[in-house]
Short mmCIF file of C-alpha atoms and ligand atoms in Angstrom, two decimals:
data_model
loop_
_atom_site.label_atom_id
_atom_site.label_comp_id
_atom_site.label_asym_id
_atom_site.label_seq_id
_atom_site.Cartn_x
_atom_site.Cartn_y
_atom_site.Cartn_z
CA MET A 1 0.09 0.04 -0.10
CA LYS A 2 1.48 3.77 -0.87
CA ASN A 3 0.37 5.77 1.64
CA ASN A 4 -3.29 4.96 3.44
CA SER A 5 -3.60 4.71 6.61
CA ILE A 6 -6.06 2.06 7.38
CA ASN A 7 -8.55 4.24 9.28
CA THR A 8 -8.57 5.83 5.96
CA LEU A 9 -10.05 3.11 4.22
CA VAL A 10 -12.58 2.48 7.00
CA ARG A 11 -16.36 3.26 6.36
CA GLU A 12 -17.09 6.66 8.61
CA ASN A 13 -20.27 4.67 10.38
CA ILE A 14 -18.26 2.02 11.20
CA LEU A 15 -15.02 4.25 12.54
CA LYS A 16 -17.51 5.48 15.18
CA LEU A 17 -19.52 2.28 15.74
CA GLN A 18 -18.86 1.43 19.83
CA PRO A 19 -18.56 -2.32 19.84
CA TYR A 20 -21.41 -4.50 21.68
CA ILE A 21 -19.40 -5.45 24.88
CA SER A 22 -20.16 -8.75 27.05
CA PHE A 23 -18.74 -7.71 30.71
CA ARG A 24 -18.50 -11.07 31.68
CA ASP A 25 -15.80 -11.71 28.89
CA HIS A 26 -13.48 -8.97 29.42
CA ASN A 27 -13.12 -9.01 33.76
CA GLU A 28 -11.62 -12.38 35.99
CA PHE A 29 -14.03 -13.48 38.09
CA ASN A 30 -13.98 -16.07 40.82
CA ALA A 31 -16.58 -17.83 41.89
CA PRO A 32 -19.22 -15.93 39.40
CA VAL A 33 -23.29 -15.73 39.79
CA PHE A 34 -24.15 -15.34 36.25
CA LEU A 35 -27.06 -13.50 36.73
CA ASP A 36 -26.51 -10.91 33.55
CA ALA A 37 -27.36 -13.18 30.28
CA ASN A 38 -31.52 -13.68 30.89
CA GLU A 39 -30.24 -17.63 30.28
CA SER A 40 -31.42 -20.28 32.25
CA PRO A 41 -29.73 -21.80 35.11
CA PHE A 42 -30.32 -24.81 34.57
CA GLY A 43 -28.94 -27.66 31.88
CA THR A 44 -25.39 -27.69 29.31
CA CYS A 45 -24.81 -25.42 26.97
CA ASN A 46 -27.40 -23.25 28.82
CA ARG A 47 -23.96 -20.17 28.86
CA TYR A 48 -23.59 -17.42 25.62
CA PRO A 49 -20.09 -18.97 24.44
CA ASP A 50 -17.58 -16.37 25.37
CA SER A 51 -17.41 -13.55 22.55
CA THR A 52 -14.01 -13.00 22.88
CA GLN A 53 -12.48 -16.94 21.79
CA LYS A 54 -9.53 -16.47 24.04
CA LYS A 55 -8.93 -19.90 24.63
CA LEU A 56 -9.07 -20.29 21.20
CA LYS A 57 -6.96 -17.34 19.84
CA SER A 58 -4.41 -18.20 22.62
CA ARG A 59 -4.11 -21.44 21.21
CA LEU A 60 -3.59 -20.05 17.60
CA ALA A 61 -1.48 -17.60 18.10
CA ALA A 62 0.78 -19.91 20.19
CA LEU A 63 0.89 -22.42 16.86
CA LYS A 64 0.57 -19.06 14.30
CA ASN A 65 3.31 -17.32 16.01
CA VAL A 66 1.44 -13.90 16.26
CA SER A 67 -0.84 -12.16 18.92
CA PRO A 68 -3.81 -13.07 20.40
CA SER A 69 -4.71 -9.22 19.29
CA GLN A 70 -3.68 -9.93 15.40
CA ILE A 71 -6.85 -13.05 15.01
CA ALA A 72 -9.84 -12.97 14.68
CA ILE A 73 -12.82 -15.79 14.61
CA GLY A 74 -15.41 -15.96 12.63
CA ASN A 75 -18.68 -19.07 11.69
CA GLY A 76 -16.45 -19.74 8.90
CA SER A 77 -13.94 -17.43 7.05
CA ASP A 78 -17.08 -16.48 4.85
CA GLU A 79 -18.24 -14.31 7.81
CA LEU A 80 -14.80 -12.90 7.94
CA ILE A 81 -15.14 -12.13 4.17
CA ASP A 82 -18.51 -11.08 4.77
CA LEU A 83 -17.89 -8.71 7.66
CA ILE A 84 -14.45 -7.09 5.93
CA ILE A 85 -16.34 -6.20 2.85
CA LYS A 86 -19.21 -3.99 5.23
CA ILE A 87 -15.76 -2.80 7.13
CA PHE A 88 -14.12 -1.37 4.04
CA CYS A 89 -16.76 -1.16 1.53
CA GLU A 90 -19.46 1.61 1.51
CA PRO A 91 -22.57 0.55 0.23
CA LYS A 92 -23.40 1.66 -3.65
CA LYS A 93 -20.38 3.36 -4.05
CA ASP A 94 -17.10 1.15 -3.33
CA SER A 95 -15.79 -1.62 -4.79
CA ILE A 96 -14.07 -5.19 -4.67
CA LEU A 97 -11.16 -6.60 -6.66
CA MET A 98 -10.87 -10.21 -7.13
CA MET A 99 -9.61 -12.76 -9.55
CA ASN A 100 -11.42 -14.10 -12.33
CA PRO A 101 -11.90 -17.27 -11.95
CA SER A 102 -11.86 -17.39 -8.17
CA PHE A 103 -14.18 -18.05 -5.00
CA ALA A 104 -17.89 -16.62 -5.70
CA MET A 105 -18.45 -15.82 -2.00
CA TYR A 106 -15.93 -12.54 -2.65
CA GLY A 107 -18.27 -11.58 -5.18
CA PHE A 108 -21.97 -12.39 -3.76
CA TYR A 109 -21.28 -11.07 -0.46
CA ALA A 110 -19.43 -7.61 -2.61
CA ALA A 111 -23.50 -7.87 -4.22
CA ILE A 112 -26.11 -8.02 -1.10
CA ASN A 113 -23.96 -4.76 0.00
CA GLU A 114 -24.31 -3.08 -4.05
CA ASN A 115 -20.43 -2.70 -4.31
CA ARG A 116 -19.49 -3.37 -7.36
CA VAL A 117 -17.12 -6.65 -8.28
CA LEU A 118 -14.16 -5.78 -10.32
CA LYS A 119 -12.78 -9.50 -12.42
CA LEU A 120 -9.02 -9.35 -13.14
CA ASP A 121 -8.98 -12.35 -15.47
CA LEU A 122 -6.23 -15.03 -15.26
CA ASP A 123 -4.32 -15.76 -18.13
CA GLU A 124 -4.62 -19.42 -19.54
CA ASN A 125 -2.70 -20.89 -16.71
CA PHE A 126 -4.77 -18.84 -14.24
CA GLU A 127 -2.44 -16.61 -13.17
CA ILE A 128 -2.72 -13.32 -12.91
CA ILE A 129 -1.41 -10.29 -15.67
CA LYS A 130 0.31 -8.17 -13.44
CA ASN A 131 0.41 -5.20 -15.80
CA ASP A 132 -3.88 -5.58 -15.73
CA PHE A 133 -3.71 -5.82 -12.06
CA LEU A 134 -1.98 -2.66 -12.14
CA LYS A 135 -4.81 -0.86 -14.42
CA ALA A 136 -7.66 -1.86 -12.48
CA ALA A 137 -5.44 -0.68 -9.43
CA GLU A 138 -6.20 2.67 -10.01
CA ASP A 139 -9.89 2.34 -10.18
CA ALA A 140 -9.94 4.92 -6.96
CA THR A 141 -13.60 2.80 -5.74
CA LEU A 142 -11.20 -0.26 -5.19
CA LYS A 143 -11.08 -1.10 -1.04
CA ILE A 144 -10.48 -4.65 -1.42
CA PHE A 145 -8.72 -7.05 -3.71
CA PHE A 146 -9.28 -10.75 -2.74
CA LEU A 147 -6.11 -13.11 -4.01
CA CYS A 148 -6.97 -16.21 -3.26
CA SER A 149 -3.95 -18.57 -3.19
CA PRO A 150 -4.40 -21.48 -4.05
CA ASN A 151 -6.60 -20.57 -5.88
CA ASN A 152 -10.19 -21.45 -5.52
CA PRO A 153 -11.65 -23.60 -8.10
CA THR A 154 -7.89 -23.22 -10.48
CA GLY A 155 -6.27 -25.16 -7.62
CA ASN A 156 -3.03 -23.14 -8.28
CA SER A 157 -0.78 -20.93 -5.76
CA ILE A 158 -0.10 -17.34 -6.77
CA ASP A 159 3.60 -15.88 -6.29
CA ASP A 160 4.76 -12.70 -5.54
CA ILE A 161 2.22 -11.91 -2.78
CA GLU A 162 4.32 -8.94 -2.06
CA PHE A 163 4.10 -7.32 -5.62
CA TYR A 164 0.56 -6.64 -4.86
CA LEU A 165 0.64 -6.00 -1.52
CA GLN A 166 2.78 -3.35 -2.53
CA ASN A 167 1.04 -1.99 -5.54
CA PHE A 168 -2.94 -1.81 -4.09
CA ASN A 169 -3.86 1.44 -1.87
CA GLY A 170 -6.48 -0.85 -0.16
CA ILE A 171 -6.70 -3.49 1.71
CA VAL A 172 -5.14 -7.19 0.54
CA VAL A 173 -7.00 -10.50 1.54
CA VAL A 174 -4.95 -13.38 0.85
CA ASP A 175 -7.26 -16.45 1.17
CA GLU A 176 -5.79 -19.16 2.07
CA ALA A 177 -8.36 -22.00 2.47
CA TYR A 178 -5.88 -24.39 1.00
CA ILE A 179 -2.62 -23.00 2.00
CA GLU A 180 -1.44 -26.58 4.05
CA PHE A 181 -1.91 -28.75 1.15
CA SER A 182 0.52 -26.24 -0.84
CA GLY A 183 3.65 -26.66 0.60
CA LYS A 184 4.00 -22.79 -0.01
CA LYS A 185 4.62 -20.31 3.14
CA SER A 186 1.92 -18.66 4.36
CA SER A 187 1.95 -14.76 3.50
CA LEU A 188 1.28 -15.04 8.46
CA GLU A 189 4.92 -13.98 8.01
CA LEU A 190 4.40 -10.37 5.88
CA LEU A 191 2.00 -9.65 8.60
CA GLU A 192 4.31 -7.62 10.37
CA LYS A 193 5.42 -5.53 6.80
CA TYR A 194 2.24 -4.84 4.97
CA SER A 195 -0.57 -2.74 7.69
CA ASN A 196 -3.14 -3.37 4.80
CA LEU A 197 -2.73 -7.44 4.34
CA ILE A 198 -5.31 -9.85 6.02
CA VAL A 199 -4.57 -13.65 5.65
CA LEU A 200 -8.32 -15.97 5.90
CA GLN A 201 -7.62 -19.55 7.12
CA THR A 202 -10.27 -22.39 7.99
CA PHE A 203 -10.63 -25.43 10.02
CA SER A 204 -13.09 -26.66 6.43
CA LYS A 205 -10.05 -27.88 4.47
CA ALA A 206 -7.03 -29.09 5.59
CA TRP A 207 -8.07 -29.86 9.82
CA GLY A 208 -11.07 -31.55 8.76
CA ILE A 209 -13.54 -29.80 10.58
CA ALA A 210 -16.09 -27.78 8.14
CA GLY A 211 -19.81 -29.34 10.33
CA ALA A 212 -18.49 -26.22 13.16
CA ARG A 213 -18.09 -23.84 11.01
CA VAL A 214 -14.73 -22.04 11.88
CA GLY A 215 -11.74 -19.96 10.06
CA MET A 216 -9.72 -17.19 11.68
CA ALA A 217 -8.86 -13.40 10.10
CA TYR A 218 -5.00 -12.52 10.39
CA ALA A 219 -3.92 -8.91 10.39
CA SER A 220 -2.92 -5.83 12.11
CA GLU A 221 -4.48 -5.13 15.41
CA GLU A 222 -6.22 -1.89 14.05
CA ILE A 223 -7.52 -4.03 11.75
CA ILE A 224 -9.05 -6.91 14.15
CA THR A 225 -10.32 -4.31 16.38
CA LEU A 226 -12.71 -3.24 13.48
CA ILE A 227 -13.97 -7.17 12.28
CA ASN A 228 -14.32 -7.90 16.46
CA THR A 229 -16.40 -4.72 16.46
CA VAL A 230 -18.79 -5.77 14.04
CA LYS A 231 -19.48 -9.24 14.37
CA ALA A 232 -22.11 -10.48 15.85
CA PRO A 233 -20.69 -10.87 19.58
CA TYR A 234 -22.12 -14.63 20.31
CA ASN A 235 -20.37 -15.36 16.14
CA VAL A 236 -18.75 -18.93 17.54
CA ASN A 237 -20.75 -21.01 19.52
CA VAL A 238 -19.70 -23.37 22.05
CA LEU A 239 -19.84 -27.07 21.19
CA SER A 240 -17.47 -25.51 17.99
CA GLN A 241 -15.37 -23.59 20.60
CA GLU A 242 -14.92 -26.81 22.01
CA LEU A 243 -14.32 -29.00 19.45
CA ILE A 244 -12.01 -27.11 17.98
CA LEU A 245 -9.50 -26.99 21.52
CA LYS A 246 -9.49 -30.65 21.58
CA THR A 247 -8.76 -30.44 18.03
CA LEU A 248 -5.57 -28.85 18.87
CA ASP A 249 -5.01 -30.66 21.21
CA ASP A 250 -4.07 -33.25 18.63
CA GLU A 251 -1.12 -31.77 16.51
CA SER A 252 -0.67 -34.90 14.56
CA ARG A 253 -3.93 -34.45 13.38
CA LEU A 254 -3.97 -31.69 10.41
CA GLN A 255 -0.37 -32.89 9.41
CA GLU A 256 -2.19 -37.25 9.24
CA ASN A 257 -4.85 -35.72 7.15
CA VAL A 258 -3.18 -33.53 4.67
CA LYS A 259 -0.58 -36.71 4.41
CA SER A 260 -3.05 -38.93 3.23
CA ILE A 261 -4.56 -35.91 1.12
CA LEU A 262 -1.31 -36.05 -0.77
CA GLU A 263 -1.23 -39.40 -1.73
CA GLU A 264 -4.38 -39.81 -2.80
CA ARG A 265 -4.19 -36.52 -5.44
CA LYS A 266 -1.34 -38.15 -6.20
CA TRP A 267 -2.99 -41.72 -6.85
CA LEU A 268 -5.60 -39.87 -8.47
CA GLU A 269 -3.43 -37.46 -10.59
CA GLU A 270 -1.49 -40.68 -12.45
CA GLN A 271 -4.89 -42.26 -12.88
CA PHE A 272 -6.32 -39.11 -14.49
CA GLN A 273 -3.35 -39.83 -16.83
CA GLU A 274 -4.97 -43.33 -18.06
CA ILE A 275 -8.39 -42.02 -18.93
CA GLU A 276 -9.73 -41.51 -22.18
CA CYS A 277 -12.56 -38.82 -21.54
CA ILE A 278 -9.97 -36.12 -20.20
CA SER A 279 -8.61 -34.00 -21.98
CA LYS A 280 -6.65 -31.63 -19.69
CA VAL A 281 -6.05 -32.26 -15.34
CA PHE A 282 -4.40 -28.52 -14.68
CA PRO A 283 -1.28 -28.23 -11.74
CA THR A 284 -2.91 -28.42 -8.39
CA ASN A 285 -1.51 -27.20 -4.47
CA ALA A 286 -4.99 -27.74 -3.31
CA ASN A 287 -7.14 -30.64 -2.03
CA PHE A 288 -8.71 -30.87 -5.27
CA PHE A 289 -8.56 -31.05 -9.13
CA LEU A 290 -9.78 -28.91 -12.40
CA ILE A 291 -9.91 -31.30 -14.97
CA LYS A 292 -11.13 -30.77 -18.49
CA VAL A 293 -12.99 -33.42 -20.30
CA LYS A 294 -13.64 -33.94 -24.37
CA ASP A 295 -17.52 -33.84 -23.37
CA ILE A 296 -19.03 -32.14 -20.40
CA GLU A 297 -22.82 -33.12 -21.00
CA SER A 298 -21.62 -36.44 -20.81
CA VAL A 299 -19.18 -36.81 -18.51
CA TYR A 300 -20.98 -34.76 -15.42
CA GLY A 301 -23.96 -36.39 -16.69
CA ASN A 302 -22.80 -39.87 -16.55
CA MET A 303 -21.48 -38.92 -12.83
CA LEU A 304 -24.41 -37.23 -11.61
CA LYS A 305 -26.16 -40.34 -13.00
CA LYS A 306 -23.78 -42.80 -10.27
CA GLU A 307 -24.77 -40.18 -7.69
CA ILE A 308 -20.78 -38.71 -8.06
CA LEU A 309 -21.17 -35.27 -7.45
CA THR A 310 -18.56 -33.16 -7.94
CA SER A 311 -18.90 -28.98 -9.35
CA ARG A 312 -18.84 -28.17 -12.66
CA ARG A 313 -16.99 -25.08 -13.64
CA ASP A 314 -18.21 -25.11 -17.64
CA PRO A 315 -19.51 -22.79 -19.38
CA ALA A 316 -17.17 -20.05 -17.48
CA ILE A 317 -14.67 -23.09 -17.66
CA ALA A 318 -15.03 -24.37 -20.79
CA GLY A 319 -15.76 -27.82 -20.51
CA CYS A 320 -13.94 -27.67 -16.57
CA ILE A 321 -15.02 -29.32 -13.61
CA ARG A 322 -13.34 -29.57 -10.37
CA ILE A 323 -13.48 -32.75 -8.54
CA ASN A 324 -12.32 -33.00 -4.56
CA VAL A 325 -9.92 -35.60 -3.45
CA GLY A 326 -11.89 -38.49 -1.33
CA ASN A 327 -11.08 -41.62 0.38
CA ARG A 328 -9.71 -44.01 -1.90
CA ALA A 329 -13.15 -46.22 -1.57
CA GLU A 330 -14.73 -42.48 -3.43
CA ASN A 331 -11.63 -41.75 -5.62
CA GLU A 332 -11.40 -45.32 -7.61
CA LYS A 333 -15.91 -45.23 -7.07
CA LEU A 334 -14.48 -41.99 -9.53
CA ILE A 335 -12.20 -43.50 -12.03
CA ASN A 336 -14.19 -47.03 -12.92
CA LEU A 337 -16.61 -44.41 -13.79
CA LEU A 338 -14.83 -42.10 -15.73
CA LYS A 339 -12.73 -44.86 -17.10
CA SER A 340 -16.12 -46.39 -18.48
CA ILE A 341 -17.30 -43.23 -20.32
C1 PLP B 401 -13.96 -23.38 1.74
C2 PLP B 401 -13.71 -21.32 0.97
C3 PLP B 401 -13.47 -20.96 2.28
C4 PLP B 401 -13.68 -21.52 3.36
O1 PLP B 401 -15.23 -21.24 4.40
P1 PLP B 401 -15.63 -22.22 5.58
O2 PLP B 401 -16.44 -20.61 5.79
O3 PLP B 401 -14.06 -21.57 6.43
O4 PLP B 401 -15.72 -23.19 5.56
C5 PLP B 401 -12.93 -20.23 2.09
N1 PLP B 401 -12.38 -19.76 0.76
C6 PLP B 401 -11.89 -20.20 -0.26
C7 PLP B 401 -11.42 -20.29 -1.27
C8 PLP B 401 -12.66 -21.72 0.17
O5 PLP B 401 -12.19 -22.66 -1.56
#
């Protein structure tokens, strides 16, 4: 970012907003009697969750080598995408920039607030064309660039993240939903250098806990305070907070998950080479493949008939389907079917 301070990027009404403070979550007690929140005194799960997610943040801070004040936790990283747009984009006035193709939810949440969505078309290898980026970045209504790496649905990682941080006069959100599968360095280490960086990560993919709906934003304390101000106070429920803490106790779980997925990814890639109806397998850094097939109607239709659900990207990406790496039994079903087409 050239010369903006973060506050000049924030909507004025958001800067003035008073956060909802849960008194009990911001103080220490020994044996409190809770008569402050109109909860039931009976049963389990009868209390509101910790609105500041203290335990979770302290564990994540140690794991990621950042300060707890640099972490915001959302009901999935989806919620964080929504909140980031709300903080920086004036409805009907400001815009976001995203790669094309990329994760549809950036455009979805922008559209809800009537923020314009500028799309940066990727080249034939799904790389960003830097000159196109520089041209697009001149638009004065732009507040946020969503940079997804590895990118969904293409699977490739984006290099030279610092180039985008240096040449964008707004917030750069690096969405690292698939970083654990990539073998690449996280952009977390750039947080100290760039005040306009937000890194998104999630428990939904490599950690294998999509059902708990927990995602993280890592950024400067200034940006994290803004996210905490606009979020619903009790956005991450008690059961999810407990489940994530338990999961973090078993450090080997992530490594084992990732190792199995990478083994299966390699197996699938080898199998794909033998299959007649596939014309191209794009290189992937994630837990999915983008493949191009010769006859999309026939291939996609045949998979659906066998109740093998995949993500059809055609016509947006001509002839292409995004396919998740599953377990061996699932992958074998997929390969056997593809071989029969
Ligand atoms: C799956 C995915 C997410 C994760 O969203 P959650 O709300 O945390 O489940 C975020 N970004 C991208 C690009 C994704 O593909």
